[in-house]
Amino acid sequence: MELLGKRIVLGVTGGIAAYKAAELVRLLIKQGAEVQVAMTEGATHFVTTTTFQALSGKSVFTDQWDARMPNAMAHIDLSRQADLILVAPATADFMARVAQGLADDLLATMVLARDCPLLLAPAMNRQMWESPATQRNVTQLAADGVQILGPASGEQACGEVGAGRMLEPAEILEAVLAFFTPKVLAGKQVLITAGPTFEAIDPVRGITNLSSGRMGYAVARAAQQAGAKVVLVSGPVCFSAPHGVDRINVRSALDMHAAVMARAAAADIFIGVAAVADYRVANRAEHKLKKDTGGVPPIELIENPDILAEVARLKDGPFCVGFAAESQNLDAYAQAKRRKKNIPLIAGNLIQDGFGGDDNRLVLFDDAGAHPLNPAPKSVLARQLVEHIATLTGKN
Ligand code: C5P
């Protein structure tokens, strides 16, 4: 429910991607937003008002002269109540009209009369997108403070391939969530590790840790939405990178170490969420080990570098944050780890509280002591952690 209490006017204009706006309404409502849909006449040729009314639970407005508004000022009343106007899909024609300041239908009038921010998710044929007129309008809209989401590239409804596809509803939702997130890490470079590492025994076998990567990915997403430039060094997990996050894929602890050390000096904040294997195999076999060659093959282990401790030792290095997953004595073990690695902040959790799941219970430990957070989805905890980091780094 990350959009609870937010009022969003969703404008839908006349493009084939209008059918995807139905899914977008559902996603926004699921996050707790109140959604008022306003459609252009063109949009109603693609999807009916009934669809949006059923999904949003509100009457849909299409007409400037709608008799439902007693003062005949639908454009003022509807836009005044909004925290945000989002237009998805936004056609080339609609963008041209907004860029020109035209008020020739209800939606364009609402946009012109608004006192809240405007996000547009363009959707059009690639040539329409690339045309000098559209590009001029995009430049003008950006200069007027309008945020343009996308468009994406790929196969288009007309059969051509290129830039102009509307972002997927889930991506637009992410952009809306980012829009409402306070930019507490604006201008900061944040380096994050996530997921497990995999230490090869032979070409098909290895030693790894149980780690879904969910918490690290949630932290990367929260930092990005808080305005940071995020690089995520990730072990093998089954998620795609959060929108706007630069991901570097690694497998072993040594790969992760190299990827982090190459970037640590440039980072303002380093957050080690990865479950790094403590040991790697010294006698890694080049070929697959055979079990019928007699005896159990000996596996020699050597210690991996402690990436977090090494970053923390850098002179003028980033503000370092660690994670401690413990099965007991959380306070004592987490605080001891924080001191041993010489880091200002560590987030501790009990393995039984959050392993692999969507929810967790975190306690933040810093010089001031323990700060227990309420049990919550990892996305919410990640945002609270980011806010705590912003508070501590703001003091430095
Ligand atoms: O020492 P321990 O593994 O319990 O500490 C956990 C913290 O240290 C996590 O933040 C983890 O990402 C980091 N770490 C690391 N390199 C290692 C081991 C742990 O960066 N080799």
XYZ file of N, CA, C and O and ligand atoms in Angstrom, residues 193 253 256 270-278 304-310 321-326 337 340-341 343 346, ligand 1:
141
model
N 25.631 -4.613 -2.775
C 25.773 -6.020 -3.176
C 24.502 -6.751 -2.757
O 23.880 -6.401 -1.770
N 32.568 -14.964 -4.926
C 32.925 -13.882 -3.995
C 34.084 -13.057 -4.560
O 34.115 -11.836 -4.398
N 32.727 -10.724 -7.070
C 31.988 -9.656 -6.386
C 32.976 -8.664 -5.762
O 32.812 -7.445 -5.861
N 28.069 2.579 0.609
C 28.169 1.174 0.213
C 27.276 0.358 1.147
O 27.383 0.475 2.370
N 26.392 -0.447 0.555
C 25.498 -1.272 1.370
C 25.720 -2.739 0.982
O 25.433 -3.142 -0.147
N 26.266 -3.510 1.899
C 26.546 -4.926 1.628
C 25.374 -5.772 2.096
O 25.211 -6.006 3.291
N 24.553 -6.180 1.147
C 23.406 -7.019 1.514
C 23.661 -8.469 1.095
O 22.966 -9.381 1.508
N 24.671 -8.676 0.260
C 24.910 -10.021 -0.275
C 25.266 -11.008 0.828
O 25.884 -10.643 1.832
N 24.860 -12.257 0.596
C 25.285 -13.354 1.467
C 26.527 -13.942 0.810
O 26.440 -14.828 -0.038
N 27.673 -13.385 1.158
C 28.933 -13.773 0.510
C 29.440 -15.070 1.155
O 29.462 -15.183 2.382
N 29.843 -16.014 0.323
C 30.380 -17.259 0.881
C 31.672 -16.945 1.631
O 32.520 -16.209 1.125
N 31.800 -17.490 2.820
C 33.001 -17.207 3.615
C 34.236 -17.888 3.024
O 35.347 -17.419 3.206
N 37.489 -16.346 1.824
C 37.255 -15.249 0.881
C 37.531 -13.909 1.556
O 37.436 -13.799 2.774
N 37.840 -12.896 0.760
C 38.009 -11.566 1.373
C 36.682 -11.079 1.929
O 35.630 -11.373 1.362
N 36.733 -10.344 3.017
C 35.519 -9.720 3.556
C 35.359 -8.383 2.833
O 36.070 -7.418 3.097
N 34.447 -8.353 1.879
C 34.296 -7.192 0.985
C 33.933 -5.947 1.789
O 34.538 -4.877 1.633
N 32.961 -6.106 2.664
C 32.477 -4.964 3.442
C 33.597 -4.395 4.324
O 33.820 -3.170 4.352
N 34.305 -5.292 5.019
C 35.374 -4.818 5.919
C 36.451 -4.105 5.109
O 37.022 -3.104 5.556
N 36.704 -4.621 3.905
C 37.756 -4.011 3.081
C 37.330 -2.627 2.579
O 38.133 -1.689 2.573
N 27.368 0.284 5.162
C 26.226 -0.321 5.855
C 26.290 -1.829 5.626
O 26.489 -2.282 4.497
N 26.127 -2.596 6.705
C 26.159 -4.047 6.572
C 24.835 -4.672 6.940
O 23.928 -3.999 7.446
N 24.722 -5.954 6.666
C 23.568 -6.739 7.079
C 24.071 -7.906 7.924
O 25.145 -8.445 7.644
N 23.317 -8.249 8.927
C 23.682 -9.405 9.748
C 22.453 -10.290 9.887
O 21.449 -9.865 10.454
N 22.526 -11.466 9.301
C 21.430 -12.437 9.454
C 21.883 -13.428 10.515
O 22.889 -14.118 10.341
N 21.161 -13.478 11.608
C 21.560 -14.337 12.723
C 20.410 -15.281 13.068
O 19.248 -14.996 12.770
N 29.516 -7.497 15.124
C 29.891 -7.487 13.707
C 30.149 -6.055 13.239
O 31.066 -5.780 12.479
N 33.485 -5.015 14.651
C 34.602 -5.757 14.046
C 34.891 -5.228 12.645
O 36.035 -5.036 12.242
N 33.830 -4.966 11.884
C 34.029 -4.483 10.510
C 34.235 -2.973 10.483
O 34.468 -2.401 9.411
N 32.054 -0.410 10.916
C 31.077 0.279 10.061
C 30.061 1.022 10.954
O 29.773 0.577 12.063
N 24.552 -1.219 10.878
C 24.289 -2.593 10.417
C 22.812 -2.891 10.629
O 22.208 -2.442 11.617
O 30.566 -11.515 8.547
P 29.193 -11.711 8.038
O 29.153 -12.499 6.763
O 28.205 -12.263 8.995
O 28.730 -10.216 7.754
C 27.659 -9.915 6.965
C 27.895 -8.622 6.260
O 29.200 -8.569 5.685
C 26.952 -8.437 5.115
O 26.735 -7.048 4.968
C 27.737 -9.032 3.952
O 27.300 -8.504 2.704
C 29.153 -8.601 4.265
N 30.200 -9.530 3.818
C 31.059 -9.181 2.816
N 32.047 -10.047 2.413
C 32.187 -11.243 3.001
C 31.306 -11.631 4.026
C 30.317 -10.758 4.409
O 30.933 -8.076 2.260
N 33.141 -12.053 2.601
